[in-house]
Short mmCIF file of C-alpha atoms in Angstrom, two decimals:
data_model
loop_
_atom_site.label_atom_id
_atom_site.label_comp_id
_atom_site.label_asym_id
_atom_site.label_seq_id
_atom_site.Cartn_x
_atom_site.Cartn_y
_atom_site.Cartn_z
CA MET A 1359 61.67 -97.03 -28.74
CA PHE A 1360 61.79 -99.93 -26.32
CA TRP A 1361 59.27 -101.87 -28.39
CA ILE A 1362 61.24 -101.39 -31.61
CA ILE A 1363 64.38 -102.70 -29.95
CA ALA A 1364 62.50 -105.55 -28.29
CA VAL A 1365 60.91 -106.66 -31.57
CA ILE A 1366 64.25 -106.53 -33.42
CA THR A 1367 66.07 -108.38 -30.64
CA LEU A 1368 63.50 -111.14 -30.22
CA GLY A 1369 62.79 -111.41 -33.94
CA SER A 1370 66.42 -111.91 -34.81
CA ALA A 1371 66.79 -114.36 -31.92
CA LEU A 1372 63.93 -116.37 -33.39
CA MET A 1373 65.43 -116.17 -36.87
CA MET A 1374 68.73 -117.37 -35.43
CA VAL A 1375 67.10 -120.54 -34.17
CA LEU A 1376 64.95 -121.16 -37.23
CA ASN A 1377 67.53 -120.44 -39.91
CA ARG A 1378 68.99 -123.44 -41.69
CA ASN A 1379 72.24 -121.71 -42.62
CA ILE A 1380 74.64 -121.52 -39.69
CA PHE A 1381 76.38 -118.45 -41.14
CA HIS A 1382 73.10 -116.54 -41.26
CA SER A 1383 72.25 -117.79 -37.77
CA ALA A 1384 75.49 -116.32 -36.44
CA LEU A 1385 74.75 -112.99 -38.14
CA PHE A 1386 71.28 -112.89 -36.61
CA MET A 1387 72.95 -113.57 -33.28
CA VAL A 1388 75.00 -110.36 -33.72
CA VAL A 1389 71.79 -108.43 -34.29
CA THR A 1390 70.37 -109.95 -31.11
CA PHE A 1391 73.45 -108.95 -29.10
CA ILE A 1392 73.39 -105.43 -30.49
CA GLY A 1393 69.70 -105.27 -29.53
CA VAL A 1394 70.60 -106.29 -25.98
CA ALA A 1395 73.33 -103.61 -25.97
CA ALA A 1396 70.73 -101.06 -27.10
CA THR A 1397 68.54 -102.11 -24.16
CA TYR A 1398 71.49 -101.47 -21.83
CA VAL A 1399 71.93 -98.01 -23.34
CA MET A 1400 68.27 -97.28 -22.65
CA LEU A 1401 68.89 -98.30 -19.03
CA GLN A 1402 71.77 -95.77 -18.93
CA ALA A 1403 74.33 -98.58 -18.51
CA ASP A 1404 76.58 -97.40 -21.33
CA PHE A 1405 79.68 -99.21 -20.07
CA LEU A 1406 77.80 -102.49 -19.99
CA ALA A 1407 76.54 -101.84 -23.51
CA ALA A 1408 80.07 -101.28 -24.79
CA VAL A 1409 81.22 -104.47 -23.05
CA GLN A 1410 78.29 -106.32 -24.59
CA ILE A 1411 79.34 -105.23 -28.08
CA LEU A 1412 83.06 -105.74 -27.51
CA VAL A 1413 82.81 -109.18 -25.90
CA TYR A 1414 79.72 -110.78 -27.43
CA ALA A 1415 79.34 -109.16 -30.84
CA GLY A 1416 83.12 -109.17 -31.27
CA ALA A 1417 83.31 -112.87 -30.45
CA ILE A 1418 80.85 -113.73 -33.21
CA THR A 1419 83.67 -113.71 -35.76
CA ILE A 1420 85.41 -116.46 -33.79
CA PHE A 1421 82.09 -118.23 -33.48
CA ILE A 1422 81.63 -118.15 -37.26
CA VAL A 1423 85.14 -119.47 -37.87
CA PHE A 1424 84.55 -122.38 -35.50
CA GLY A 1425 81.04 -122.94 -36.83
CA ILE A 1426 82.38 -123.28 -40.36
CA MET A 1427 85.24 -125.48 -39.20
CA LEU A 1428 83.08 -127.91 -37.25
CA THR A 1429 80.13 -128.25 -39.66
CA VAL A 1430 81.62 -129.73 -42.79
CA ARG A 1431 78.65 -130.00 -45.16
CA GLY A 1432 78.43 -129.85 -48.90
CA ASN A 1433 75.58 -127.37 -48.82
CA MET A 1434 75.28 -124.38 -46.51
CA LYS A 1435 71.52 -124.91 -46.30
CA GLN A 1436 72.03 -128.02 -44.18
CA THR A 1437 74.39 -126.70 -41.56
CA ASN A 1438 71.95 -125.83 -38.81
CA LEU A 1439 69.38 -128.61 -38.77
CA PHE A 1440 66.65 -129.48 -36.33
CA SER A 1441 66.75 -132.72 -34.39
CA LYS A 1442 63.67 -134.93 -34.19
CA ASN A 1443 62.82 -133.61 -30.74
CA ALA A 1444 61.75 -130.18 -31.99
CA ALA A 1445 58.20 -130.55 -30.60
CA ALA A 1446 59.40 -131.56 -27.13
CA ALA A 1447 62.01 -128.77 -27.09
CA GLY A 1448 59.37 -126.25 -28.14
CA LEU A 1449 57.08 -127.39 -25.33
CA VAL A 1450 59.86 -127.12 -22.73
CA SER A 1451 60.81 -123.61 -23.90
CA LEU A 1452 57.18 -122.51 -23.92
CA VAL A 1453 56.71 -123.71 -20.34
CA LEU A 1454 59.95 -121.98 -19.34
CA ILE A 1455 58.82 -118.71 -20.95
CA LEU A 1456 55.43 -118.95 -19.20
CA ILE A 1457 57.07 -119.58 -15.80
CA ASN A 1458 59.50 -116.68 -16.32
CA ALA A 1459 56.71 -114.37 -17.41
CA TYR A 1460 54.60 -115.37 -14.41
CA MET A 1461 57.50 -114.72 -12.03
CA ALA A 1462 58.38 -111.40 -13.67
CA VAL A 1463 54.82 -110.14 -13.52
CA ASN A 1464 54.25 -111.23 -9.91
CA THR A 1465 57.55 -110.12 -8.39
CA ASN A 1466 57.36 -106.93 -6.39
CA TRP A 1467 60.16 -104.93 -8.06
CA SER A 1468 61.65 -102.25 -5.87
CA ILE A 1469 62.14 -99.06 -7.86
CA SER A 1470 64.90 -96.76 -6.71
CA SER A 1471 64.11 -93.08 -6.84
CA ALA A 1472 67.81 -92.13 -7.05
CA GLU A 1473 69.15 -90.61 -10.26
CA PRO A 1474 71.10 -93.07 -12.41
CA PRO A 1475 74.84 -92.48 -11.90
CA THR A 1476 76.62 -90.81 -14.82
CA GLU A 1477 80.02 -92.33 -14.08
CA THR A 1478 79.66 -96.12 -13.86
CA VAL A 1479 83.13 -97.43 -14.74
CA GLY A 1480 84.78 -96.17 -11.58
CA GLN A 1481 82.10 -97.63 -9.35
CA ILE A 1482 82.22 -101.02 -11.08
CA SER A 1483 86.01 -101.20 -10.73
CA GLU A 1484 85.79 -100.04 -7.11
CA LEU A 1485 83.42 -102.89 -6.30
CA MET A 1486 85.42 -105.42 -8.30
CA LEU A 1487 88.71 -104.65 -6.56
CA THR A 1488 87.38 -104.29 -3.00
CA LYS A 1489 84.19 -106.12 -2.15
CA TYR A 1490 84.30 -108.77 -4.87
CA VAL A 1491 88.06 -109.07 -5.22
CA ILE A 1492 88.16 -112.81 -4.42
CA PRO A 1493 85.55 -113.94 -6.99
CA PHE A 1494 87.25 -111.61 -9.49
CA GLU A 1495 90.67 -113.16 -8.93
CA VAL A 1496 89.23 -116.70 -8.91
CA ALA A 1497 87.61 -116.01 -12.26
CA ALA A 1498 90.94 -114.71 -13.57
CA ILE A 1499 92.76 -117.87 -12.43
CA LEU A 1500 90.01 -120.05 -13.90
CA LEU A 1501 90.33 -118.34 -17.26
CA THR A 1502 94.12 -118.69 -17.21
CA VAL A 1503 93.78 -122.41 -16.46
CA ALA A 1504 91.26 -122.79 -19.27
CA LEU A 1505 93.59 -120.94 -21.64
CA LEU A 1506 96.54 -123.15 -20.70
CA GLY A 1507 94.39 -126.25 -21.08
CA ALA A 1508 93.32 -125.15 -24.56
CA ILE A 1509 96.95 -124.57 -25.56
CA VAL A 1510 98.00 -127.99 -24.22
CA ILE A 1511 95.18 -129.74 -26.08
CA ALA A 1512 95.95 -127.88 -29.30
CA LYS A 1513 99.68 -128.66 -29.07
CA GLU A 1514 99.13 -132.38 -28.42
CA VAL A 1515 96.88 -132.73 -31.44
CA LYS A 1516 99.66 -131.28 -33.54
CA LYS A 1517 102.24 -133.81 -32.30
CA THR A 1518 100.16 -136.92 -33.05
CA SER A 1519 99.16 -135.80 -36.53
CA MET B 1418 86.66 -73.10 -34.32
CA GLN B 1419 84.40 -71.20 -32.00
CA ILE B 1420 82.36 -70.20 -35.08
CA LEU B 1421 81.16 -73.75 -35.66
CA ILE B 1422 80.15 -74.22 -32.03
CA ASN B 1423 78.31 -70.89 -32.11
CA LEU B 1424 76.67 -71.99 -35.36
CA ALA B 1425 75.54 -75.25 -33.73
CA ASN B 1426 74.14 -73.38 -30.74
CA GLY B 1427 72.44 -70.94 -33.11
CA ILE B 1428 70.72 -73.73 -35.05
CA ARG B 1429 69.67 -75.36 -31.78
CA SER B 1430 68.06 -72.21 -30.40
CA TRP B 1431 66.46 -71.54 -33.81
CA LEU B 1432 64.92 -75.02 -33.78
CA GLU B 1433 63.67 -74.53 -30.25
CA GLY B 1434 62.28 -71.15 -31.29
CA MET B 1435 60.34 -72.93 -34.04
CA GLY B 1436 58.35 -74.67 -31.31
CA LEU B 1437 60.29 -77.92 -31.11
CA SER B 1438 61.00 -79.47 -27.71
CA ALA B 1439 64.58 -79.57 -26.43
CA ALA B 1440 64.74 -83.34 -26.96
CA SER B 1441 63.72 -83.26 -30.61
CA ALA B 1442 66.06 -80.33 -31.23
CA GLU B 1443 68.81 -82.49 -29.75
CA VAL B 1444 67.93 -85.35 -32.11
CA ILE B 1445 68.08 -83.01 -35.12
CA MET B 1446 71.38 -81.58 -33.90
CA SER B 1447 72.83 -85.10 -33.60
CA ALA B 1448 71.72 -85.76 -37.17
CA VAL B 1449 73.34 -82.51 -38.32
CA GLY B 1450 76.53 -83.44 -36.46
CA ALA B 1451 76.54 -86.91 -38.01
CA LEU B 1452 76.05 -85.37 -41.46
CA ALA B 1453 78.95 -82.99 -40.80
CA VAL B 1454 81.14 -85.94 -39.85
CA VAL B 1455 80.14 -87.86 -42.98
CA ILE B 1456 81.03 -84.87 -45.15
CA PHE B 1457 84.28 -84.51 -43.21
CA ILE B 1458 85.15 -88.15 -43.86
CA LEU B 1459 84.22 -88.08 -47.54
CA THR B 1460 86.31 -84.95 -48.06
CA HIS B 1461 89.24 -86.61 -46.37
CA VAL B 1462 88.81 -89.81 -48.34
CA ILE B 1463 89.20 -87.79 -51.54
CA ILE B 1464 92.21 -85.92 -50.17
CA LEU B 1465 93.73 -89.14 -48.89
CA ILE B 1466 93.33 -91.01 -52.16
CA LEU B 1467 95.16 -88.19 -53.92
CA ALA B 1468 97.73 -87.99 -51.12
CA GLU B 1469 98.29 -91.74 -51.19
CA ARG B 1470 98.88 -91.78 -54.93
CA ARG B 1471 101.14 -88.75 -54.84
CA VAL B 1472 103.16 -89.98 -51.86
CA ALA B 1473 103.47 -93.35 -53.57
CA ALA B 1474 104.57 -91.64 -56.76
CA PHE B 1475 107.13 -89.52 -54.96
CA ILE B 1476 108.54 -92.38 -52.91
CA GLN B 1477 108.64 -94.96 -55.67
CA ILE B 1478 109.24 -92.56 -58.58
CA ARG B 1479 105.98 -93.47 -60.33
CA LYS B 1480 104.85 -91.36 -63.23
CA GLY B 1481 101.06 -90.93 -63.50
CA PRO B 1482 99.42 -89.45 -60.40
CA ASN B 1483 101.91 -86.60 -60.07
CA ARG B 1484 101.27 -85.12 -63.47
CA LEU B 1485 97.57 -85.38 -64.28
CA GLY B 1486 96.38 -81.80 -64.02
CA PRO B 1487 97.61 -79.21 -61.53
CA LEU B 1488 98.95 -80.98 -58.42
CA GLY B 1489 97.62 -84.25 -59.84
CA ILE B 1490 94.02 -83.27 -59.05
CA GLY B 1491 92.85 -84.73 -62.37
CA GLN B 1492 93.68 -88.17 -60.99
CA VAL B 1493 90.93 -87.85 -58.36
CA ILE B 1494 88.29 -87.08 -60.99
CA ALA B 1495 89.49 -89.97 -63.14
CA ASP B 1496 89.37 -92.35 -60.15
CA VAL B 1497 85.90 -91.32 -59.00
CA VAL B 1498 84.34 -91.40 -62.49
CA LYS B 1499 85.90 -94.79 -63.16
CA THR B 1500 84.63 -96.25 -59.88
CA LEU B 1501 81.11 -94.89 -60.15
CA SER B 1502 80.59 -95.89 -63.78
CA LYS B 1503 81.53 -99.53 -63.26
CA GLU B 1504 78.93 -102.26 -63.39
CA ASP B 1505 77.73 -103.62 -60.05
CA ILE B 1506 78.53 -107.33 -60.37
CA ILE B 1507 77.19 -109.87 -57.88
CA PRO B 1508 78.52 -113.41 -58.37
CA ALA B 1509 75.83 -116.01 -59.10
CA ALA B 1510 77.01 -118.32 -56.32
CA ALA B 1511 77.36 -115.56 -53.74
CA ASP B 1512 75.38 -115.34 -50.53
CA LYS B 1513 73.52 -112.39 -52.04
CA PHE B 1514 72.03 -110.58 -49.05
CA VAL B 1515 75.19 -110.85 -46.93
CA PHE B 1516 77.28 -109.88 -49.95
CA LYS B 1517 75.23 -106.74 -50.42
CA ILE B 1518 75.20 -105.54 -46.81
CA ALA B 1519 78.84 -106.40 -45.95
CA SER B 1520 80.30 -103.30 -47.62
CA THR B 1521 77.69 -101.06 -46.02
CA THR B 1522 78.15 -102.45 -42.50
CA LEU B 1523 81.93 -102.07 -42.76
CA PHE B 1524 81.57 -98.41 -43.69
CA ALA B 1525 78.95 -97.93 -40.96
CA THR B 1526 81.25 -99.33 -38.25
CA ALA B 1527 84.06 -97.10 -39.50
CA LEU B 1528 81.67 -94.15 -39.34
CA LEU B 1529 80.44 -94.96 -35.82
CA THR B 1530 83.91 -94.53 -34.33
CA PHE B 1531 83.80 -90.83 -35.21
CA ALA B 1532 81.07 -90.19 -32.63
CA VAL B 1533 83.59 -89.75 -29.80
CA ILE B 1534 86.49 -88.03 -31.58
CA PRO B 1535 86.99 -84.49 -30.24
CA PHE B 1536 87.97 -82.30 -33.20
CA SER B 1537 88.32 -79.26 -30.99
CA LYS B 1538 87.16 -77.95 -27.64
CA GLY B 1539 83.46 -78.84 -27.50
CA MET B 1540 83.48 -80.11 -31.08
CA VAL B 1541 82.48 -83.71 -30.46
CA ILE B 1542 79.20 -85.42 -31.28
CA GLN B 1543 78.92 -87.25 -27.96
CA ASP B 1544 81.56 -86.75 -25.27
CA LEU B 1545 80.79 -90.12 -23.66
CA ASN B 1546 82.10 -91.03 -20.23
CA ILE B 1547 83.47 -94.23 -21.75
CA GLY B 1548 84.75 -92.49 -24.90
CA ILE B 1549 87.87 -94.48 -25.67
CA PHE B 1550 86.21 -97.74 -24.64
CA TYR B 1551 83.42 -97.02 -27.10
CA PHE B 1552 86.03 -96.54 -29.81
CA ILE B 1553 87.60 -99.92 -29.04
CA ALA B 1554 84.19 -101.66 -29.04
CA MET B 1555 83.19 -100.12 -32.38
CA ALA B 1556 86.57 -100.74 -34.02
CA SER B 1557 86.45 -104.41 -33.04
CA THR B 1558 83.17 -105.02 -34.88
CA GLY B 1559 84.77 -104.17 -38.22
CA THR B 1560 86.25 -107.69 -38.34
CA LEU B 1561 82.82 -109.19 -38.71
CA SER B 1562 82.02 -107.20 -41.85
CA ILE B 1563 85.30 -108.27 -43.43
CA LEU B 1564 84.56 -111.93 -42.66
CA MET B 1565 81.04 -111.44 -44.03
CA ALA B 1566 82.45 -110.07 -47.28
CA GLY B 1567 85.04 -112.81 -47.52
CA TRP B 1568 82.56 -115.59 -46.87
CA ALA B 1569 79.63 -114.29 -48.91
CA SER B 1570 81.75 -113.78 -52.04
CA ASN B 1571 82.03 -117.57 -52.34
CA ASN B 1572 85.55 -117.23 -53.63
CA LYS B 1573 88.63 -119.01 -52.30
CA TYR B 1574 90.85 -115.94 -52.37
CA ALA B 1575 88.19 -113.87 -50.64
CA LEU B 1576 87.69 -116.48 -47.93
CA ILE B 1577 91.43 -116.79 -47.27
CA GLY B 1578 91.66 -113.01 -47.11
CA GLY B 1579 88.74 -112.82 -44.68
CA MET B 1580 90.17 -115.52 -42.43
CA ARG B 1581 93.57 -113.83 -42.40
CA ALA B 1582 91.91 -110.55 -41.52
CA VAL B 1583 90.11 -112.19 -38.58
CA ALA B 1584 93.27 -113.81 -37.22
CA GLN B 1585 95.28 -110.63 -37.63
CA MET B 1586 92.77 -108.14 -36.31
CA ILE B 1587 91.94 -110.20 -33.24
CA SER B 1588 95.64 -110.68 -32.42
CA TYR B 1589 96.52 -107.03 -32.83
CA GLU B 1590 93.50 -105.73 -30.97
CA ILE B 1591 94.98 -106.91 -27.67
CA PRO B 1592 98.24 -104.87 -27.77
CA MET B 1593 96.24 -101.90 -29.08
CA VAL B 1594 93.91 -101.97 -26.08
CA PHE B 1595 96.84 -102.46 -23.68
CA SER B 1596 98.72 -99.52 -25.16
CA ILE B 1597 95.63 -97.31 -24.76
CA LEU B 1598 95.39 -98.53 -21.15
CA GLY B 1599 98.69 -96.83 -20.30
CA VAL B 1600 97.24 -93.46 -21.27
CA VAL B 1601 94.01 -94.18 -19.41
CA MET B 1602 96.01 -95.01 -16.26
CA LEU B 1603 97.79 -91.66 -16.44
CA THR B 1604 94.55 -89.78 -17.01
CA GLY B 1605 92.27 -91.74 -14.72
CA SER B 1606 89.39 -91.24 -17.15
CA LEU B 1607 88.01 -92.80 -20.31
CA LYS B 1608 86.49 -89.52 -21.45
CA MET B 1609 88.17 -88.10 -24.55
CA SER B 1610 88.05 -84.43 -23.47
CA ASP B 1611 89.59 -85.35 -20.08
CA ILE B 1612 92.38 -87.24 -21.84
CA VAL B 1613 93.15 -84.21 -24.00
CA LEU B 1614 93.05 -81.76 -21.10
CA ALA B 1615 95.37 -83.99 -19.03
CA GLN B 1616 98.04 -83.33 -21.67
CA LYS B 1617 98.10 -79.60 -21.00
CA ASN B 1618 101.65 -79.69 -19.62
CA MET B 1619 103.12 -82.63 -21.46
CA TRP B 1620 101.88 -84.70 -24.38
CA PHE B 1621 101.54 -88.36 -23.52
CA ILE B 1622 103.92 -89.30 -26.33
CA VAL B 1623 106.75 -88.42 -23.91
CA PRO B 1624 105.87 -90.54 -20.85
CA GLN B 1625 104.10 -93.19 -22.96
CA PHE B 1626 106.45 -93.44 -25.92
CA ILE B 1627 106.47 -97.26 -25.91
CA ALA B 1628 102.67 -97.27 -25.79
CA PHE B 1629 102.63 -94.89 -28.75
CA VAL B 1630 104.87 -97.17 -30.83
CA VAL B 1631 102.81 -100.23 -29.88
CA TYR B 1632 99.60 -98.38 -30.70
CA TYR B 1633 100.97 -97.27 -34.05
CA VAL B 1634 102.05 -100.77 -35.08
CA ALA B 1635 98.84 -102.37 -33.83
CA ALA B 1636 96.70 -99.72 -35.53
CA THR B 1637 98.48 -100.32 -38.83
CA ALA B 1638 97.71 -104.00 -38.46
CA GLU B 1639 94.10 -103.30 -37.47
CA LEU B 1640 93.68 -101.19 -40.59
CA ASN B 1641 95.07 -104.01 -42.75
CA ARG B 1642 97.57 -101.63 -44.25
CA ALA B 1643 101.02 -102.46 -45.53
CA PRO B 1644 103.31 -103.85 -44.17
CA PHE B 1645 100.46 -105.78 -42.52
CA ASP B 1646 98.10 -105.98 -45.51
CA LEU B 1647 98.15 -109.78 -45.66
CA ALA B 1648 94.36 -109.89 -45.88
CA GLU B 1649 94.51 -108.26 -49.29
CA GLY B 1650 98.08 -109.08 -50.33
CA GLU B 1651 98.03 -108.44 -54.07
CA GLN B 1652 100.66 -110.99 -55.01
CA GLU B 1653 98.97 -113.88 -53.19
CA LEU B 1654 95.28 -113.07 -52.91
CA ILE B 1655 94.82 -110.45 -55.65
CA ALA B 1656 92.60 -108.24 -53.48
CA GLY B 1657 91.62 -110.51 -50.59
CA TYR B 1658 88.17 -110.19 -49.08
CA PHE B 1659 86.78 -107.63 -51.56
CA ILE B 1660 87.97 -109.35 -54.71
CA GLU B 1661 84.43 -109.94 -56.04
CA TYR B 1662 83.20 -106.42 -55.40
CA SER B 1663 82.99 -103.79 -58.10
CA GLY B 1664 81.74 -100.27 -58.62
CA ILE B 1665 80.25 -98.42 -55.69
CA ARG B 1666 80.40 -101.42 -53.32
CA TRP B 1667 84.14 -101.64 -53.89
CA ALA B 1668 84.35 -97.89 -53.35
CA LEU B 1669 82.61 -98.38 -49.99
CA PHE B 1670 85.39 -100.77 -48.92
CA MET B 1671 88.00 -98.20 -49.92
CA MET B 1672 86.12 -95.44 -48.11
CA ALA B 1673 85.82 -97.61 -45.01
CA GLU B 1674 89.56 -98.24 -45.09
CA TYR B 1675 90.39 -94.55 -45.36
CA ALA B 1676 87.74 -93.60 -42.80
CA SER B 1677 89.21 -96.04 -40.27
CA MET B 1678 92.64 -94.67 -41.09
CA VAL B 1679 91.43 -91.15 -40.27
CA ALA B 1680 89.81 -92.49 -37.08
CA ALA B 1681 92.97 -94.32 -35.98
CA SER B 1682 95.07 -91.21 -36.66
CA ALA B 1683 92.57 -89.04 -34.80
CA ILE B 1684 92.73 -91.38 -31.79
CA ALA B 1685 96.54 -91.32 -31.90
CA THR B 1686 96.39 -87.52 -32.04
CA THR B 1687 93.97 -87.36 -29.12
CA LEU B 1688 95.73 -89.87 -26.92
CA PHE B 1689 99.37 -89.14 -27.55
CA LEU B 1690 99.77 -85.82 -29.37
CA GLY B 1691 97.62 -83.59 -27.21
CA GLY B 1692 94.50 -83.43 -29.41
CA TRP B 1693 93.45 -79.87 -30.10
CA LEU B 1694 96.01 -78.34 -27.70
CA ALA B 1695 98.72 -76.16 -29.19
CA PRO B 1696 102.33 -77.36 -28.79
CA PHE B 1697 104.44 -75.59 -26.13
CA GLY B 1698 101.47 -73.41 -25.21
CA LEU B 1699 101.69 -71.58 -28.56
CA ASP B 1700 98.03 -70.59 -28.60
CA THR B 1701 98.79 -67.30 -30.28
CA ILE B 1702 101.53 -66.75 -32.85
CA PHE B 1703 102.34 -63.09 -33.65
CA GLY B 1704 99.09 -62.02 -32.03
CA VAL B 1705 96.92 -64.37 -34.12
CA THR B 1706 94.95 -66.94 -32.16
CA ILE B 1707 95.12 -70.27 -33.93
CA PRO B 1708 91.97 -72.31 -33.26
CA GLY B 1709 92.33 -75.80 -31.76
CA PHE B 1710 90.75 -77.34 -34.82
CA VAL B 1711 93.72 -76.24 -36.96
CA TRP B 1712 96.20 -77.81 -34.54
CA PHE B 1713 94.14 -80.97 -34.54
CA MET B 1714 94.14 -81.11 -38.33
CA ILE B 1715 97.91 -80.50 -38.53
CA LYS B 1716 98.58 -83.35 -36.13
CA LEU B 1717 96.01 -85.56 -37.86
CA TYR B 1718 97.64 -85.00 -41.23
CA PHE B 1719 101.06 -85.66 -39.79
CA MET B 1720 99.81 -89.04 -38.51
CA LEU B 1721 98.08 -89.80 -41.83
CA PHE B 1722 101.26 -88.97 -43.72
CA THR B 1723 103.26 -91.41 -41.59
CA PHE B 1724 100.72 -94.12 -42.45
CA LEU B 1725 101.22 -93.42 -46.17
CA TRP B 1726 104.98 -93.20 -45.72
CA VAL B 1727 105.13 -96.57 -43.96
CA ARG B 1728 102.93 -98.21 -46.57
CA TRP B 1729 105.19 -97.32 -49.47
CA THR B 1730 108.45 -97.95 -47.65
CA PHE B 1731 108.27 -101.35 -45.94
CA PRO B 1732 107.86 -104.78 -47.56
CA ARG B 1733 105.00 -107.03 -46.48
CA LEU B 1734 105.44 -109.44 -43.56
CA ARG B 1735 104.96 -113.19 -43.78
CA VAL B 1736 101.86 -114.58 -42.04
CA ASP B 1737 103.68 -116.55 -39.33
CA HIS B 1738 106.11 -113.68 -38.69
CA LEU B 1739 103.12 -111.40 -38.28
CA MET B 1740 101.54 -113.67 -35.65
CA HIS B 1741 104.84 -114.16 -33.82
CA PHE B 1742 105.45 -110.43 -33.78
CA GLY B 1743 101.99 -109.75 -32.39
CA TRP B 1744 101.82 -112.41 -29.70
CA LYS B 1745 105.46 -112.78 -28.67
CA PHE B 1746 106.68 -109.21 -28.93
CA LEU B 1747 103.94 -106.59 -28.91
CA ILE B 1748 101.77 -108.12 -26.16
CA PRO B 1749 104.65 -108.65 -23.66
CA VAL B 1750 105.96 -105.14 -24.39
CA SER B 1751 102.57 -103.55 -23.88
CA LEU B 1752 102.02 -105.54 -20.66
CA ALA B 1753 105.42 -104.44 -19.38
CA ASN B 1754 104.49 -100.87 -20.26
CA ILE B 1755 101.35 -101.14 -18.10
CA LEU B 1756 103.42 -102.51 -15.19
CA VAL B 1757 106.05 -99.76 -15.48
CA THR B 1758 103.34 -97.10 -15.79
CA GLY B 1759 101.63 -98.40 -12.66
CA ILE B 1760 104.86 -98.39 -10.66
CA GLY B 1761 105.68 -94.94 -12.02
CA ILE B 1762 102.32 -93.52 -10.98
CA TYR B 1763 102.72 -95.04 -7.48
CA VAL B 1764 106.24 -93.65 -7.03
CA TYR B 1765 105.13 -90.23 -8.31
CA GLN B 1766 102.24 -90.11 -5.86
CA ARG B 1767 104.58 -91.11 -3.01
CA ILE B 1768 107.03 -88.31 -3.91
CA ILE B 1769 104.23 -85.74 -4.04
CA SER B 1770 102.63 -86.72 -0.72
#
């Protein structure tokens, strides 16, 4: 089961990069995200899986709208092109993958013998609102500031046009 | 509907008796449950199409659908035969693969939401711990299929319809989630069966009436139904995002719409109308025990009828009015509802302790 999910996830991730049509790339990205969510389900993190689908797969629609808006091309086949540095980029990613694989294989993972908890939402919220309350609130303020900034930028563009 | 649960347990033990392991029996039982849900939905799609046409005919004094055969049943046969016998047309300039799968994925996402809906006590495919959250996550992915259909058709009307659907569904998802949050705060659980059982003494429509109204409006908008059917507004966009579809693919869009309507009504029933619980503790009337499933279906059909009623009564909104209503009215109201609910819960706990 894991291998099926892994092949689908990685295959669609690869297709996302290689595809020339940005619309198809975005759709492959959804498949990748759903694959990641399936991996979470296999790890018994069902809340995280639902968040993954809601936040990432749900945001793809917005991504597509912006992708179409920002890539004005006559032909959809030329919307997701490669730059001339494809060889260098490939080399860098290959090295990165090798380093990651080396680290993952050689790290001494500690395996907990405890049963996975059935109720995860309550524990996550407990941690978020007690131990990690300050980072949580800072993130909230940061997002609000970003939202306000986006609104201000959008409004100003309207005035000048 | 104890019979159905007993039947399910019977099949399970029979499968295990055949020498299958418990895990594989579970897989087969999930498949059987999924099949049951699909049949349930298809039956209701047929009933709903007839109901929609008849309600429309009654409200607007139309002639046809009320008279074709006894109770207008002939209309259903005419509709189905017409849809199935049509040619499957794919436009030459369409994005063919995306065009083909868009209708299927939309129906699949509508189908997936049924996994957590409790039809009666114990009658639920998967009573997840995060039940209602799962519903929200699955319902939100429907937007993508609509955009896929709108874009892949390579048609201006379809694209405008798809874009409108995206803007509308994303705006109205926020008040919908916030209105559900009020119920979750009262229950303290995301599990559907817990939410139903918490309404033993009082249905949540009483303490959460504002949330119910917000949910109802937002759900109508999420379903792209009139008065919020801008994505397919006939006068402007002919049919919106599924304009290029014909035959069975078009039928899939219709089925997805009705399936999501049943799902939204079922969620409203579960969250606000007490799910399978009998009203006022009327479990037995004149010595006859009425199963929870029947109560659930009565409430479900009441909700479905209000959706039909609203559709044929109100005129369509304008796009900018729709956005203003969503962002400037529904979201503040639902946020205020969360605040008031929180204060209410705090005060209540103080009084008790």
